[in-house]
Amino acid sequence: MSGSENAVPQADHLTVFYASQTGNAESISRNIYEQAQERGFKAFHHVLNDHAKVDWDKEDCLVFVVSTTGDGDPPDNSTKFWRHLRKLKGVGLTKAKYTILGLGDTNYDNFCQTAKRLDTRLQELGATSFYPRGLADDATGLEEIVDPWIKNLWPALAHQVISTPTVHDLPQPHLTPEEEKIVKSLILKQEQDRKQSIAAATLASPKLLSTFTSTAAGQDPIENTIKDLSNLTLNPSDNPPITSAVGYKIDIDFSTMADHSNLTALPRVPNANLQIANLETVVASREPGTLPTFIQSPTPLLVATINKVQCLTPSDALKRTIAVEFGFEDDVDYAPGDAFGIWAPNNEALVRGVLSALNVSDVAATKAVRLHGQGIPSHLQTVESATLLDIFRYAVDLTSPPKKANIRLYAEHASDLADKQKLMFMASKQGADQLNAFRAQSPTFLDILHTFPSVNIPLARVIETLPPMQPRYYSITSSPMSKNGHRRWSCAFNVVTYDLSGGIHRRGVCTPWLDELAGQVPFGKVVTTGLTTQRLPVFLKLNETRFNLPSDTTKPVIMIGPGTGVAPFMGFLEHRAEQRLIKKRLVNIGSGPRQHLDDHFGDMWLFFGCRHREKDWLFREQMESYKRDGVLTELLLAVSREENVPNSAKYVQDQIRDQGKSLWNLIHKKGAMIYVCGDAKGMAKAVHDELVNILINHGGYEKMAAIMELNKWAQEKRYLRDLWA
Ligand code: NAP
């Protein structure tokens, strides 16, 4: 730690903070933290919401790895931190030295917004950047920026040991001879320490020792545990036969591999930190509607039943869209525009297939284990007593395309030379095309094991390196003001299934599971009885963006949401219909009811897009009825795949362009609120551009001024976007 003010600060303390939505930023930050330790730094690793664990002004160097979600929003595990940062006043962080690695995707607006905002705010607070920030782009491959950024972080940190530069006098990102010497000595020292700690780590904790006393040298302890447990018998009714998936063999062309004798830019193999302790107890079966205790829900879990299911699209529609109404025993406090989350398990056959491929017997899979170890990923830290079955169902993501570092890890554990070479090649710079082709097939973890059958990876390594399972989110399509509205809410979602080349079929995780639970109802049928008795744990998503109706009901509302992006607006409309009913009852309307009623409520315009009117015009009846009743002022439809329809708008942005003048009047003269919901990649950008054009063409703005004006509206929460990847 730095001592008195006159002493030269020593950058031997390093804190790596992360803010991560899907686990990527967390795993990259862990990699930096582990490398820092190996290089002799006294390193710490924290999620940003735990910012108070560190005295920022006293730490020598702070490294932030932060991702961006939704419409440029910070990840959920940093929201507390942002509230804290907003409250800080003056230049209270003058001693803090920091650098930032941002993760984002240029396909979306507000690329790496979290990193940029953090940088600006830290500078406002007087902190100094000791190494230029890196902004990694998932569209071109995060590794392209992440790998060199981390590589050049070490000389920058080494430089901190001998001086305290500002970002302007940083050396070019390569090692000067002096820095190289420093870094080398740090590495050497750390290599020695690491070897010692690896030797020490072979001595398991006392609890583990009792389990693994028979472990032979070189054998993986958990494999032994599994074998031990498999001698036990279990009541067959506890263990019904369940089909296991086998996985697809993915065909990739490796014919160019021979041209490359030297592979470069190979990622580092993640450290082995996780240990699995056998608890020798049986985990009590879970009550319906509950989740394994290790799940950390962002808001309290609520138990829902399924009240009503309807399939909104016929079988020849491109997508199967299901509307589901959930019921609750107690009142739930929510507003239209809110979303909720569901923790769905991995597909059961896939889980069984993976466990079987890892040689975990059915019996071993149902015994209680505890996961522990220094610096294990945050989603595993709460696994105090759980079955391997539940860990593979709920804790790890078995379906996301593999990260490069994982491919490298699998290469380490391949016994067949051909498998090893292919995996190493895919993990290298030279094998980027093959890796992309492999990822494009969306291989599950089981497919990887099936494609490279000689990979024999210890269970603990699998669990700690697979990405964390994420909850899935859906918008609420109903209003709490409707009949019994506080005890029910509705949602609508597309059941995601897609076919890839080579006869490979892929399904999503949550939507096919929900569809199955809801009985896979056919089109045209509304099912309200005889539904599953399943109880589902769900939770409300905190609405940080205030994507809700304005409290001033006279403000006009412009809603833009093609496909299931219309979901929150159906809630808005139901809410407004109820507000109008109440007003109608309260006020003595007299002879001119409509006119009088409309004085209390601003216009509501809905822009909706579908492919075919007859196939995927979701909520058509409701929309038309809202229009008839005057709840909706304008219903503007865009149809993208109907032929021979003269002058019809293809996309919502075309409708917006056509309605430019009226929209400008609503926005400019009546202060309309603008809401956009749906796909962040294509639609949101195109709609944004059309809004800019409206300001230019009808408001007389220059292009830059129009863009600035829209940004201002976004800050003032007058232009709100709920965007989904
Ligand atoms: P979709 O069925 O794929 O598309 C709906 C319409 O949008 C189609 O006519 C489609 O046309 C058109 N479209 C395609 N590209 C477009 C572009 N660049 N600009 C404007 N329109 C375009 O829609 P979806 O699958 O339901 O997706 C809607 C989005 O909303 C998803 O990102 C989803 O995650 C999100 N969302 C879902 C919920 C929910 O609760 N389920 C809530 C909020 C948001 P073509 O395909 O013919 O080109």
PDB file of C-alpha atoms in Angstrom, residues 365-553:
ATOM      1  CA  ALA A 365     -25.961 -37.177  -9.547  1.00  0.00           C
ATOM      2  CA  THR A 366     -28.556 -37.126  -6.768  1.00  0.00           C
ATOM      3  CA  LYS A 367     -26.158 -36.963  -3.792  1.00  0.00           C
ATOM      4  CA  ALA A 368     -25.425 -33.682  -2.037  1.00  0.00           C
ATOM      5  CA  VAL A 369     -22.206 -31.834  -2.765  1.00  0.00           C
ATOM      6  CA  ARG A 370     -20.741 -28.513  -1.726  1.00  0.00           C
ATOM      7  CA  LEU A 371     -18.727 -26.355  -4.100  1.00  0.00           C
ATOM      8  CA  HIS A 372     -15.887 -24.361  -2.629  1.00  0.00           C
ATOM      9  CA  GLY A 373     -12.488 -22.866  -3.383  1.00  0.00           C
ATOM     10  CA  GLN A 374     -10.783 -19.480  -3.376  1.00  0.00           C
ATOM     11  CA  GLY A 375     -11.974 -17.190  -6.132  1.00  0.00           C
ATOM     12  CA  ILE A 376     -14.580 -19.488  -7.649  1.00  0.00           C
ATOM     13  CA  PRO A 377     -17.158 -17.792  -9.914  1.00  0.00           C
ATOM     14  CA  SER A 378     -19.805 -15.852  -7.995  1.00  0.00           C
ATOM     15  CA  HIS A 379     -22.732 -18.000  -9.184  1.00  0.00           C
ATOM     16  CA  LEU A 380     -21.100 -21.088  -7.616  1.00  0.00           C
ATOM     17  CA  GLN A 381     -20.221 -19.506  -4.290  1.00  0.00           C
ATOM     18  CA  THR A 382     -23.701 -20.189  -2.910  1.00  0.00           C
ATOM     19  CA  VAL A 383     -23.723 -23.915  -3.729  1.00  0.00           C
ATOM     20  CA  GLU A 384     -23.577 -25.138  -0.130  1.00  0.00           C
ATOM     21  CA  SER A 385     -25.599 -28.308  -0.525  1.00  0.00           C
ATOM     22  CA  ALA A 386     -26.990 -29.309  -3.886  1.00  0.00           C
ATOM     23  CA  THR A 387     -27.121 -32.295  -6.198  1.00  0.00           C
ATOM     24  CA  LEU A 388     -24.997 -32.437  -9.309  1.00  0.00           C
ATOM     25  CA  LEU A 389     -28.280 -32.800 -11.171  1.00  0.00           C
ATOM     26  CA  ASP A 390     -29.477 -29.418  -9.906  1.00  0.00           C
ATOM     27  CA  ILE A 391     -26.090 -27.829 -10.513  1.00  0.00           C
ATOM     28  CA  PHE A 392     -26.241 -28.933 -14.157  1.00  0.00           C
ATOM     29  CA  ARG A 393     -29.902 -27.974 -14.422  1.00  0.00           C
ATOM     30  CA  TYR A 394     -29.744 -24.500 -12.888  1.00  0.00           C
ATOM     31  CA  ALA A 395     -26.217 -23.243 -12.254  1.00  0.00           C
ATOM     32  CA  VAL A 396     -24.404 -23.665 -15.557  1.00  0.00           C
ATOM     33  CA  ASP A 397     -25.274 -22.759 -19.114  1.00  0.00           C
ATOM     34  CA  LEU A 398     -24.943 -25.837 -21.358  1.00  0.00           C
ATOM     35  CA  THR A 399     -26.091 -24.210 -24.585  1.00  0.00           C
ATOM     36  CA  SER A 400     -24.097 -20.988 -25.163  1.00  0.00           C
ATOM     37  CA  PRO A 401     -21.369 -21.253 -27.820  1.00  0.00           C
ATOM     38  CA  PRO A 402     -18.005 -21.994 -26.152  1.00  0.00           C
ATOM     39  CA  LYS A 403     -15.511 -19.292 -25.216  1.00  0.00           C
ATOM     40  CA  LYS A 404     -11.991 -19.505 -26.649  1.00  0.00           C
ATOM     41  CA  ALA A 405     -10.458 -20.097 -23.219  1.00  0.00           C
ATOM     42  CA  ASN A 406     -12.763 -23.107 -22.756  1.00  0.00           C
ATOM     43  CA  ILE A 407     -11.757 -24.555 -26.129  1.00  0.00           C
ATOM     44  CA  ARG A 408      -8.143 -24.245 -25.002  1.00  0.00           C
ATOM     45  CA  LEU A 409      -9.024 -25.990 -21.736  1.00  0.00           C
ATOM     46  CA  TYR A 410     -10.718 -28.844 -23.615  1.00  0.00           C
ATOM     47  CA  ALA A 411      -7.558 -29.197 -25.749  1.00  0.00           C
ATOM     48  CA  GLU A 412      -5.540 -29.646 -22.554  1.00  0.00           C
ATOM     49  CA  HIS A 413      -7.780 -32.565 -21.625  1.00  0.00           C
ATOM     50  CA  ALA A 414      -7.936 -34.296 -25.038  1.00  0.00           C
ATOM     51  CA  SER A 415      -6.017 -37.562 -25.098  1.00  0.00           C
ATOM     52  CA  ASP A 416      -6.264 -38.066 -28.862  1.00  0.00           C
ATOM     53  CA  LEU A 417      -3.683 -36.058 -30.802  1.00  0.00           C
ATOM     54  CA  ALA A 418      -6.078 -35.163 -33.644  1.00  0.00           C
ATOM     55  CA  ASP A 419      -8.704 -33.835 -31.177  1.00  0.00           C
ATOM     56  CA  LYS A 420      -6.038 -31.877 -29.318  1.00  0.00           C
ATOM     57  CA  GLN A 421      -4.661 -30.327 -32.501  1.00  0.00           C
ATOM     58  CA  LYS A 422      -8.084 -29.287 -33.751  1.00  0.00           C
ATOM     59  CA  LEU A 423      -9.078 -27.752 -30.442  1.00  0.00           C
ATOM     60  CA  MET A 424      -5.735 -25.934 -30.077  1.00  0.00           C
ATOM     61  CA  PHE A 425      -6.113 -24.661 -33.631  1.00  0.00           C
ATOM     62  CA  MET A 426      -9.601 -23.304 -32.923  1.00  0.00           C
ATOM     63  CA  ALA A 427      -8.303 -21.552 -29.806  1.00  0.00           C
ATOM     64  CA  SER A 428      -5.551 -19.819 -31.794  1.00  0.00           C
ATOM     65  CA  LYS A 429      -5.574 -16.734 -33.990  1.00  0.00           C
ATOM     66  CA  GLN A 430      -4.980 -18.922 -37.048  1.00  0.00           C
ATOM     67  CA  GLY A 431      -8.093 -21.034 -36.379  1.00  0.00           C
ATOM     68  CA  ALA A 432     -10.502 -18.086 -36.073  1.00  0.00           C
ATOM     69  CA  ASP A 433     -12.546 -19.167 -39.136  1.00  0.00           C
ATOM     70  CA  GLN A 434     -12.966 -22.694 -37.816  1.00  0.00           C
ATOM     71  CA  LEU A 435     -13.932 -21.410 -34.377  1.00  0.00           C
ATOM     72  CA  ASN A 436     -16.531 -19.104 -35.916  1.00  0.00           C
ATOM     73  CA  ALA A 437     -17.919 -21.947 -38.037  1.00  0.00           C
ATOM     74  CA  PHE A 438     -18.052 -24.150 -34.931  1.00  0.00           C
ATOM     75  CA  ARG A 439     -19.795 -21.476 -32.867  1.00  0.00           C
ATOM     76  CA  ALA A 440     -22.256 -20.816 -35.703  1.00  0.00           C
ATOM     77  CA  GLN A 441     -23.590 -24.340 -35.160  1.00  0.00           C
ATOM     78  CA  SER A 442     -24.462 -23.317 -31.556  1.00  0.00           C
ATOM     79  CA  PRO A 443     -22.854 -26.440 -30.084  1.00  0.00           C
ATOM     80  CA  THR A 444     -24.067 -27.459 -26.645  1.00  0.00           C
ATOM     81  CA  PHE A 445     -21.464 -28.672 -24.169  1.00  0.00           C
ATOM     82  CA  LEU A 446     -22.625 -32.200 -25.012  1.00  0.00           C
ATOM     83  CA  ASP A 447     -22.000 -31.610 -28.731  1.00  0.00           C
ATOM     84  CA  ILE A 448     -18.441 -30.576 -27.895  1.00  0.00           C
ATOM     85  CA  LEU A 449     -17.858 -33.795 -25.966  1.00  0.00           C
ATOM     86  CA  HIS A 450     -19.447 -35.779 -28.795  1.00  0.00           C
ATOM     87  CA  THR A 451     -17.393 -34.044 -31.489  1.00  0.00           C
ATOM     88  CA  PHE A 452     -14.132 -34.477 -29.577  1.00  0.00           C
ATOM     89  CA  PRO A 453     -14.701 -37.797 -27.778  1.00  0.00           C
ATOM     90  CA  SER A 454     -11.208 -38.057 -26.299  1.00  0.00           C
ATOM     91  CA  VAL A 455     -11.791 -34.948 -24.136  1.00  0.00           C
ATOM     92  CA  ASN A 456     -11.866 -36.253 -20.596  1.00  0.00           C
ATOM     93  CA  ILE A 457     -12.241 -33.251 -18.384  1.00  0.00           C
ATOM     94  CA  PRO A 458     -12.609 -33.383 -14.598  1.00  0.00           C
ATOM     95  CA  LEU A 459     -16.059 -32.520 -13.347  1.00  0.00           C
ATOM     96  CA  ALA A 460     -14.883 -29.603 -11.208  1.00  0.00           C
ATOM     97  CA  ARG A 461     -13.192 -27.994 -14.233  1.00  0.00           C
ATOM     98  CA  VAL A 462     -16.397 -28.340 -16.245  1.00  0.00           C
ATOM     99  CA  ILE A 463     -18.550 -26.739 -13.561  1.00  0.00           C
ATOM    100  CA  GLU A 464     -16.259 -23.799 -12.915  1.00  0.00           C
ATOM    101  CA  THR A 465     -15.623 -22.949 -16.563  1.00  0.00           C
ATOM    102  CA  LEU A 466     -19.109 -23.217 -18.045  1.00  0.00           C
ATOM    103  CA  PRO A 467     -20.874 -19.819 -18.134  1.00  0.00           C
ATOM    104  CA  PRO A 468     -23.518 -19.110 -15.491  1.00  0.00           C
ATOM    105  CA  MET A 469     -27.129 -19.913 -16.310  1.00  0.00           C
ATOM    106  CA  GLN A 470     -29.150 -16.713 -16.769  1.00  0.00           C
ATOM    107  CA  PRO A 471     -32.806 -16.080 -15.947  1.00  0.00           C
ATOM    108  CA  ARG A 472     -34.990 -15.301 -18.976  1.00  0.00           C
ATOM    109  CA  TYR A 473     -37.041 -12.105 -19.028  1.00  0.00           C
ATOM    110  CA  TYR A 474     -40.486 -11.313 -20.472  1.00  0.00           C
ATOM    111  CA  SER A 475     -42.540  -8.118 -20.496  1.00  0.00           C
ATOM    112  CA  ILE A 476     -45.850  -8.083 -18.669  1.00  0.00           C
ATOM    113  CA  THR A 477     -48.727  -7.599 -21.129  1.00  0.00           C
ATOM    114  CA  SER A 478     -51.434  -6.871 -18.555  1.00  0.00           C
ATOM    115  CA  SER A 479     -52.418  -4.130 -16.135  1.00  0.00           C
ATOM    116  CA  PRO A 480     -52.790  -4.438 -12.352  1.00  0.00           C
ATOM    117  CA  MET A 481     -55.888  -2.232 -12.691  1.00  0.00           C
ATOM    118  CA  SER A 482     -57.811  -4.891 -14.616  1.00  0.00           C
ATOM    119  CA  LYS A 483     -60.124  -7.348 -12.832  1.00  0.00           C
ATOM    120  CA  ASN A 484     -58.085  -9.253 -10.257  1.00  0.00           C
ATOM    121  CA  GLY A 485     -55.046  -7.612 -11.882  1.00  0.00           C
ATOM    122  CA  HIS A 486     -52.855  -7.715  -8.777  1.00  0.00           C
ATOM    123  CA  ARG A 487     -53.241 -11.486  -8.572  1.00  0.00           C
ATOM    124  CA  ARG A 488     -52.371 -12.217 -12.195  1.00  0.00           C
ATOM    125  CA  TRP A 489     -50.162 -11.055 -15.008  1.00  0.00           C
ATOM    126  CA  SER A 490     -49.784 -12.097 -18.624  1.00  0.00           C
ATOM    127  CA  CYS A 491     -46.930 -12.426 -21.059  1.00  0.00           C
ATOM    128  CA  ALA A 492     -46.330 -13.477 -24.670  1.00  0.00           C
ATOM    129  CA  PHE A 493     -43.252 -15.080 -26.173  1.00  0.00           C
ATOM    130  CA  ASN A 494     -41.999 -16.827 -29.278  1.00  0.00           C
ATOM    131  CA  VAL A 495     -41.084 -20.483 -28.774  1.00  0.00           C
ATOM    132  CA  VAL A 496     -37.591 -20.507 -30.136  1.00  0.00           C
ATOM    133  CA  THR A 497     -36.630 -23.484 -32.293  1.00  0.00           C
ATOM    134  CA  TYR A 498     -34.403 -23.385 -35.350  1.00  0.00           C
ATOM    135  CA  ASP A 499     -32.863 -25.802 -37.796  1.00  0.00           C
ATOM    136  CA  LEU A 500     -29.226 -25.615 -38.799  1.00  0.00           C
ATOM    137  CA  SER A 501     -27.351 -27.286 -41.628  1.00  0.00           C
ATOM    138  CA  GLY A 502     -26.473 -30.959 -41.194  1.00  0.00           C
ATOM    139  CA  GLY A 503     -29.895 -31.803 -39.748  1.00  0.00           C
ATOM    140  CA  ILE A 504     -29.119 -30.091 -36.442  1.00  0.00           C
ATOM    141  CA  HIS A 505     -32.181 -28.828 -34.537  1.00  0.00           C
ATOM    142  CA  ARG A 506     -31.811 -26.265 -31.802  1.00  0.00           C
ATOM    143  CA  ARG A 507     -34.315 -25.116 -29.222  1.00  0.00           C
ATOM    144  CA  GLY A 508     -34.168 -22.291 -26.746  1.00  0.00           C
ATOM    145  CA  VAL A 509     -33.977 -23.023 -23.039  1.00  0.00           C
ATOM    146  CA  CYS A 510     -36.921 -21.315 -21.390  1.00  0.00           C
ATOM    147  CA  THR A 511     -39.601 -20.928 -24.065  1.00  0.00           C
ATOM    148  CA  PRO A 512     -39.841 -24.607 -25.148  1.00  0.00           C
ATOM    149  CA  TRP A 513     -39.848 -25.552 -21.466  1.00  0.00           C
ATOM    150  CA  LEU A 514     -42.681 -23.111 -20.714  1.00  0.00           C
ATOM    151  CA  ASP A 515     -44.569 -24.229 -23.808  1.00  0.00           C
ATOM    152  CA  GLU A 516     -44.321 -27.832 -22.643  1.00  0.00           C
ATOM    153  CA  LEU A 517     -45.428 -26.956 -19.112  1.00  0.00           C
ATOM    154  CA  ALA A 518     -48.382 -25.076 -20.563  1.00  0.00           C
ATOM    155  CA  GLY A 519     -49.424 -28.134 -22.562  1.00  0.00           C
ATOM    156  CA  GLN A 520     -48.324 -27.069 -26.089  1.00  0.00           C
ATOM    157  CA  VAL A 521     -51.787 -25.781 -26.924  1.00  0.00           C
ATOM    158  CA  PRO A 522     -52.757 -25.599 -30.605  1.00  0.00           C
ATOM    159  CA  PHE A 523     -53.606 -22.370 -32.434  1.00  0.00           C
ATOM    160  CA  GLY A 524     -57.079 -20.950 -31.889  1.00  0.00           C
ATOM    161  CA  LYS A 525     -57.665 -22.629 -28.558  1.00  0.00           C
ATOM    162  CA  VAL A 526     -57.747 -20.778 -25.240  1.00  0.00           C
ATOM    163  CA  VAL A 527     -57.069 -23.206 -22.414  1.00  0.00           C
ATOM    164  CA  THR A 528     -58.182 -22.167 -18.955  1.00  0.00           C
ATOM    165  CA  THR A 529     -58.889 -25.454 -17.222  1.00  0.00           C
ATOM    166  CA  GLY A 530     -57.046 -28.699 -16.655  1.00  0.00           C
ATOM    167  CA  LEU A 531     -53.766 -26.861 -16.892  1.00  0.00           C
ATOM    168  CA  THR A 532     -50.635 -28.114 -15.302  1.00  0.00           C
ATOM    169  CA  THR A 533     -50.482 -28.017 -11.536  1.00  0.00           C
ATOM    170  CA  GLN A 534     -46.882 -26.897 -11.901  1.00  0.00           C
ATOM    171  CA  ARG A 535     -45.915 -23.985  -9.730  1.00  0.00           C
ATOM    172  CA  LEU A 536     -43.303 -21.699 -11.207  1.00  0.00           C
ATOM    173  CA  PRO A 537     -40.908 -19.442  -9.348  1.00  0.00           C
ATOM    174  CA  VAL A 538     -40.772 -16.040 -11.042  1.00  0.00           C
ATOM    175  CA  PHE A 539     -39.479 -12.638  -9.967  1.00  0.00           C
ATOM    176  CA  LEU A 540     -40.115  -9.032 -10.919  1.00  0.00           C
ATOM    177  CA  LYS A 541     -37.365  -7.255 -12.815  1.00  0.00           C
ATOM    178  CA  LEU A 542     -36.416  -3.917 -11.392  1.00  0.00           C
ATOM    179  CA  ASN A 543     -37.448  -1.266 -13.883  1.00  0.00           C
ATOM    180  CA  GLU A 544     -34.434   1.056 -13.904  1.00  0.00           C
ATOM    181  CA  THR A 545     -35.414   2.837 -17.103  1.00  0.00           C
ATOM    182  CA  ARG A 546     -38.910   3.938 -16.009  1.00  0.00           C
ATOM    183  CA  PHE A 547     -40.475   2.330 -19.058  1.00  0.00           C
ATOM    184  CA  ASN A 548     -43.965   2.988 -17.691  1.00  0.00           C
ATOM    185  CA  LEU A 549     -46.938   5.130 -18.649  1.00  0.00           C
ATOM    186  CA  PRO A 550     -46.585   8.821 -17.680  1.00  0.00           C
ATOM    187  CA  SER A 551     -48.402   9.771 -14.484  1.00  0.00           C
ATOM    188  CA  ASP A 552     -49.944  12.700 -16.388  1.00  0.00           C
ATOM    189  CA  THR A 553     -52.664  10.889 -18.338  1.00  0.00           C
TER     190      THR A 553
END
